XYZ file of C-alpha atoms in Angstrom:
261
model
C 99.076 86.598 123.668
C 97.500 88.222 126.739
C 96.265 86.815 130.055
C 92.525 86.793 130.636
C 90.692 87.484 133.873
C 90.549 83.734 134.565
C 94.304 83.397 134.097
C 94.025 81.667 130.719
C 96.138 82.578 127.707
C 94.303 84.616 125.099
C 95.691 85.064 121.605
C 94.814 87.879 119.192
C 91.972 87.010 116.833
C 92.716 86.474 113.177
C 90.700 89.613 112.433
C 92.915 91.669 114.730
C 96.039 90.155 113.210
C 94.815 90.826 109.675
C 93.933 94.445 110.478
C 97.321 94.980 112.119
C 99.231 93.530 109.174
C 97.150 95.488 106.662
C 97.802 98.707 108.594
C 101.557 98.146 108.671
C 101.625 97.089 105.012
C 99.848 100.305 104.033
C 102.433 102.289 105.989
C 105.260 100.492 104.210
C 103.669 101.189 100.822
C 103.456 104.888 101.725
C 107.131 104.944 102.648
C 108.020 103.593 99.225
C 106.353 106.570 97.574
C 108.437 109.405 96.178
C 106.925 112.005 98.535
C 108.025 110.083 101.645
C 111.686 110.538 100.756
C 111.170 114.306 100.733
C 109.461 114.575 104.114
C 111.101 115.774 107.293
C 112.257 112.930 109.512
C 109.930 113.915 112.384
C 106.923 113.822 110.051
C 107.737 110.304 108.860
C 108.390 108.996 112.367
C 105.158 110.489 113.704
C 103.203 108.820 110.913
C 104.849 105.490 111.742
C 104.076 105.973 115.437
C 100.417 106.611 114.601
C 100.461 103.512 112.424
C 101.692 101.509 115.398
C 98.862 102.814 117.610
C 96.348 101.847 114.923
C 97.897 98.412 114.394
C 98.414 97.351 118.019
C 95.074 96.694 119.676
C 96.275 97.594 123.197
C 98.519 100.541 122.279
C 97.329 103.859 123.693
C 100.344 105.909 122.619
C 103.752 105.602 121.002
C 106.763 107.832 121.289
C 109.971 107.728 119.286
C 113.291 108.210 121.039
C 116.244 109.295 118.967
C 119.847 109.314 120.147
C 120.861 112.793 119.034
C 124.652 112.867 119.337
C 124.263 110.081 121.914
C 121.789 112.119 123.984
C 118.204 110.761 123.870
C 115.388 113.069 122.765
C 111.749 112.410 121.902
C 111.297 113.365 118.253
C 107.726 112.116 117.755
C 104.856 111.235 120.092
C 101.197 110.442 119.444
C 100.121 111.715 122.880
C 101.992 114.564 124.615
C 100.996 113.058 127.978
C 103.685 110.429 127.405
C 106.502 112.972 127.158
C 107.113 113.117 130.949
C 107.628 109.340 130.930
C 110.367 109.650 128.323
C 111.844 112.691 130.051
C 112.058 110.834 133.375
C 114.094 108.095 131.715
C 116.428 110.528 129.984
C 117.041 112.472 133.193
C 117.716 109.321 135.221
C 119.757 107.652 132.489
C 117.727 104.460 132.813
C 114.402 102.994 131.783
C 112.952 100.562 129.217
C 113.604 102.741 126.164
C 117.251 103.195 127.171
C 117.478 99.495 128.011
C 116.205 98.624 124.534
C 118.852 100.917 123.069
C 121.641 99.506 125.255
C 120.847 95.850 124.546
C 119.493 96.324 121.001
C 116.654 94.022 122.025
C 112.951 94.653 122.700
C 111.918 95.307 126.306
C 108.360 94.305 127.254
C 106.895 94.284 130.761
C 104.294 95.533 133.216
C 104.859 98.852 134.985
C 106.083 98.097 138.502
C 107.810 94.812 137.685
C 111.145 96.661 137.601
C 110.426 99.316 140.195
C 113.749 98.685 141.935
C 115.657 99.131 138.662
C 113.658 101.955 137.037
C 111.915 103.838 139.872
C 111.805 107.125 137.950
C 110.128 105.500 134.950
C 107.690 103.609 137.156
C 106.611 106.776 138.974
C 106.147 108.763 135.751
C 104.259 105.914 134.052
C 101.889 105.445 136.983
C 101.253 109.191 137.128
C 100.199 109.048 133.456
C 97.994 105.985 133.993
C 100.280 103.653 132.041
C 100.385 100.008 133.144
C 102.371 98.218 130.411
C 105.101 99.115 127.959
C 107.029 97.818 124.980
C 110.248 99.397 123.729
C 111.835 98.268 120.468
C 115.307 99.432 119.342
C 115.478 101.537 116.205
C 118.396 100.444 114.019
C 119.606 101.779 110.676
C 121.499 99.315 108.516
C 121.905 95.562 108.411
C 122.729 93.050 111.141
C 125.870 93.716 113.186
C 126.749 96.805 111.144
C 123.437 98.479 111.988
C 123.630 101.892 113.615
C 121.551 102.400 116.746
C 119.517 105.608 116.451
C 116.869 105.208 119.152
C 113.713 103.271 119.977
C 109.947 102.986 119.521
C 108.155 103.131 122.873
C 104.623 101.745 123.132
C 102.440 102.533 126.151
C 99.178 100.982 127.335
C 96.794 101.594 130.223
C 96.145 97.836 130.452
C 98.625 95.678 132.398
C 97.849 92.633 130.234
C 98.795 94.488 127.039
C 101.392 93.388 124.484
C 102.545 89.962 123.433
C 105.218 88.474 121.135
C 103.081 89.314 118.092
C 103.041 92.991 119.082
C 106.790 92.814 119.590
C 107.323 91.394 116.098
C 104.970 93.950 114.574
C 106.855 96.834 116.172
C 110.123 95.307 114.985
C 108.684 95.445 111.465
C 107.762 99.090 111.944
C 111.247 99.830 113.237
C 112.626 98.363 110.007
C 110.369 100.739 108.077
C 111.576 103.586 110.276
C 115.156 102.647 109.448
C 114.441 103.146 105.759
C 112.592 106.381 106.515
C 115.505 107.753 108.507
C 117.966 106.839 105.763
C 115.801 108.541 103.123
C 115.156 111.612 105.277
C 118.840 112.056 106.077
C 119.760 111.631 102.412
C 117.106 114.167 101.383
C 118.253 116.544 104.122
C 121.846 116.379 102.941
C 120.772 116.919 99.329
C 118.638 119.916 100.298
C 121.510 121.371 102.322
C 123.862 120.961 99.356
C 121.395 122.703 97.050
C 120.915 125.549 99.538
C 124.664 125.963 99.914
C 125.057 126.020 96.138
C 122.293 128.609 95.796
C 123.930 130.755 98.472
C 127.291 130.448 96.753
C 125.823 131.460 93.400
C 124.056 134.433 94.978
C 127.286 135.538 96.662
C 129.188 135.162 93.405
C 126.632 137.322 91.620
C 126.971 140.038 94.275
C 130.766 139.930 94.061
C 130.589 140.322 90.285
C 128.218 143.288 90.660
C 130.509 144.886 93.248
C 133.457 144.463 90.905
C 131.464 146.269 88.231
C 130.771 149.145 90.643
C 134.476 149.509 91.483
C 135.480 149.279 87.813
C 133.135 152.089 86.919
C 133.972 154.200 89.962
C 137.771 153.941 89.763
C 138.361 153.115 86.126
C 140.102 149.813 86.849
C 139.834 146.400 85.182
C 138.056 143.327 86.648
C 141.214 141.864 88.205
C 142.108 145.115 89.956
C 138.541 145.500 91.206
C 138.610 141.985 92.656
C 141.957 142.653 94.350
C 140.408 145.724 95.965
C 137.526 143.659 97.315
C 139.946 141.054 98.718
C 142.099 143.783 100.277
C 139.044 145.299 102.003
C 138.019 141.851 103.208
C 141.414 141.203 104.763
C 141.747 144.706 106.169
C 138.404 144.618 107.935
C 138.404 140.873 108.685
C 135.099 140.619 106.857
C 133.899 137.896 104.515
C 134.294 138.735 100.858
C 130.588 138.544 100.038
C 129.797 140.873 102.936
C 132.297 143.392 101.537
C 130.611 143.062 98.143
C 127.189 143.658 99.687
C 128.447 146.780 101.437
C 129.855 148.130 98.140
C 126.491 147.513 96.495
C 124.620 149.055 99.422
C 126.661 152.272 99.335
C 126.412 152.426 95.537
C 122.619 152.075 95.752
C 122.419 154.701 98.497
C 124.546 157.115 96.467
C 122.277 156.771 93.432
C 119.048 157.021 95.450
C 116.698 159.901 94.349
C 116.764 161.203 97.926
C 120.425 162.109 97.421
C 119.868 163.972 94.150
C 120.078 167.742 94.679
């Protein structure tokens, strides 16, 4: 519902409601796809923010605040002009997006209504031409056990913007974002594990090659060659795989054609 010029209540048309629901439903279907679980978190959140702008008739821009180790940062924004508004809130430690996070409830109002409480936000919003806002907490998990990770922040140049329907629609998007964050974090951890395993295998291969170099150079067995690598590692306070790489580097240099006389 919005307020018309004559002061009467105006509700969103069924066409607008249908378009909004169809837009959000399409976004949810995309999130269920296999590719979405392999996307970077910022990519998913930006797509959801753009979905919100398309779905909410009065939304001019949406930013996504994430509590990174309890410090808020903007991780996605549909219009860079909104970034100073978020930054002003973070610097002051107060504002609608932080209020939504603190209370775990949506915050919806007209810019200026809380000038005495959020003067920094009000000044930044007015400078950017923003007249109304809606911040919805971003929660991961279910009910009381949900983890607070940030908020969706919707900005409009029209003071009459946003109504309970918009609030509910953004709450639905925040639920989708919760699933996206969970999937992105899970994918990120899996990718990190694979990368660590690949690095470990590569290091192991280099250590084995270095052992072979020492066995051939000094006529020792594999166990003695490994003990030599460990001894060098401890003596120089260098990681074992770095010692192995140095052995291989010097062996390669010694066999280089430039050194043949």
